[in-house]
Amino acid sequence: MQMNPSPARMDAQLASLKQALCAAAPEGHFSLAFSGGLDSRFLAYCAKLFAFSVRLLHISGPHVAAEESRHARDWARDHGLPFDEISMDPLSVPLVAAGDKRRCYGCKSALFSRLLREAGRPLCDGTNASDGLAYRPGAQAIRELGILSPLAMCGLTKADIHRLAEENGMDDPWQKPRPCLLTRLPYGMQPERSVLEMLDRGESAVRRSLGRAGLPPVDFRLRLTAPGTLELHVLLADEPVFALLPWDRLQADIARAAPGLPAPKLTFLETLSGYYDHGISLDNLQHQE
């Protein structure tokens, strides 16, 4: 049985994070690439707790769910933190436009280069220690640009962040991830703004359907796995939740919200992250360049 960390360990982890922030921002101020997801919110929350001056930089564009940008704006306002929204279209980045396997690398290179021009250094992001355990080509771009990742620097994992956020009173400590919409498309498929918008609307429809049925929020992805093939990917552990929601009703809700999408197939998976990345290593991609 997995044991929860003791209060002393949690205090030590926060102290380590504070040390990492002091190393990253020795003058007490920094800019933060802020998606509004759990990791960047936790880093911003702790920076304020530790009396650092932090400026939140949020990039909006066709790759970001509209609801995600609204949430980021609202959270920054509610917590009294400076917030700047920068509009950028990564579909113009060649690796992204081609649907290349290195699209995340090309996207992060372009986006963080823009943030550096806007804010200068020190610039931090919310990468955590768990991110190093999976294929993350964007992480290479972040390292190459010298972006600092205090959560990873002090060894905090995703599980640590969930627990520390809850223990220290941060709102929504078990927030579900909502990664870049480009991850809903297979490699080799050229992304189109209209398709990304429909996938965004379709996922929002699923969330509304769950809420209307009084069901708890679950983690899922609506993916266009091939031309004309749409799949709703849900964690196998959440199958009992979806069993309570009539499938024909959910299909109708998606069709009304995003009429340009094909009818989805419901697929249960052990894990959701990295669906298109199985068998890919960053070393292999580097050899292809």
PDB file of C-alpha atoms in Angstrom, residues 10 22 26-27 35 44 62 73 75 78 88 99 108 114 118 120 136 159 177 179 197 225 233 246-247 249 252 273 286:
ATOM      1  CA  MET A  10       5.967  17.853   2.677  1.00  0.00           C
ATOM      2  CA  CYS A  22      15.852  31.230  -5.273  1.00  0.00           C
ATOM      3  CA  PRO A  26      17.967  35.209  -7.293  1.00  0.00           C
ATOM      4  CA  GLU A  27      16.566  38.740  -7.463  1.00  0.00           C
ATOM      5  CA  SER A  35      -0.967  27.341 -19.246  1.00  0.00           C
ATOM      6  CA  ALA A  44       2.639  30.426  -9.405  1.00  0.00           C
ATOM      7  CA  PRO A  62      -5.614  27.351 -32.174  1.00  0.00           C
ATOM      8  CA  ARG A  73      -7.152  34.445 -17.183  1.00  0.00           C
ATOM      9  CA  TRP A  75      -7.291  32.177 -12.103  1.00  0.00           C
ATOM     10  CA  ASP A  78      -8.648  35.773  -8.751  1.00  0.00           C
ATOM     11  CA  MET A  88       0.440  32.966 -31.469  1.00  0.00           C
ATOM     12  CA  GLY A  99       2.464  16.937 -38.647  1.00  0.00           C
ATOM     13  CA  LYS A 108       7.938  24.663 -27.998  1.00  0.00           C
ATOM     14  CA  ARG A 114       8.601  34.314 -28.360  1.00  0.00           C
ATOM     15  CA  GLU A 118       8.560  39.308 -24.567  1.00  0.00           C
ATOM     16  CA  GLY A 120      13.541  38.123 -21.031  1.00  0.00           C
ATOM     17  CA  ARG A 136       8.724  14.738 -24.222  1.00  0.00           C
ATOM     18  CA  ALA A 159       1.942  12.979  -7.437  1.00  0.00           C
ATOM     19  CA  PRO A 177      -4.804  17.674 -17.613  1.00  0.00           C
ATOM     20  CA  PRO A 179      -2.859  19.066 -23.171  1.00  0.00           C
ATOM     21  CA  GLU A 197     -11.714  24.047 -33.063  1.00  0.00           C
ATOM     22  CA  THR A 225      -6.914   8.827 -35.151  1.00  0.00           C
ATOM     23  CA  HIS A 233     -10.403   7.763 -25.439  1.00  0.00           C
ATOM     24  CA  PRO A 246     -26.146   6.731 -22.577  1.00  0.00           C
ATOM     25  CA  TRP A 247     -23.730   6.514 -25.499  1.00  0.00           C
ATOM     26  CA  ARG A 249     -27.002  10.754 -26.088  1.00  0.00           C
ATOM     27  CA  ALA A 252     -25.685  13.431 -30.203  1.00  0.00           C
ATOM     28  CA  SER A 273      -0.900  10.337 -22.395  1.00  0.00           C
ATOM     29  CA  GLN A 286      17.706  13.214 -33.450  1.00  0.00           C
TER      30      GLN A 286
END
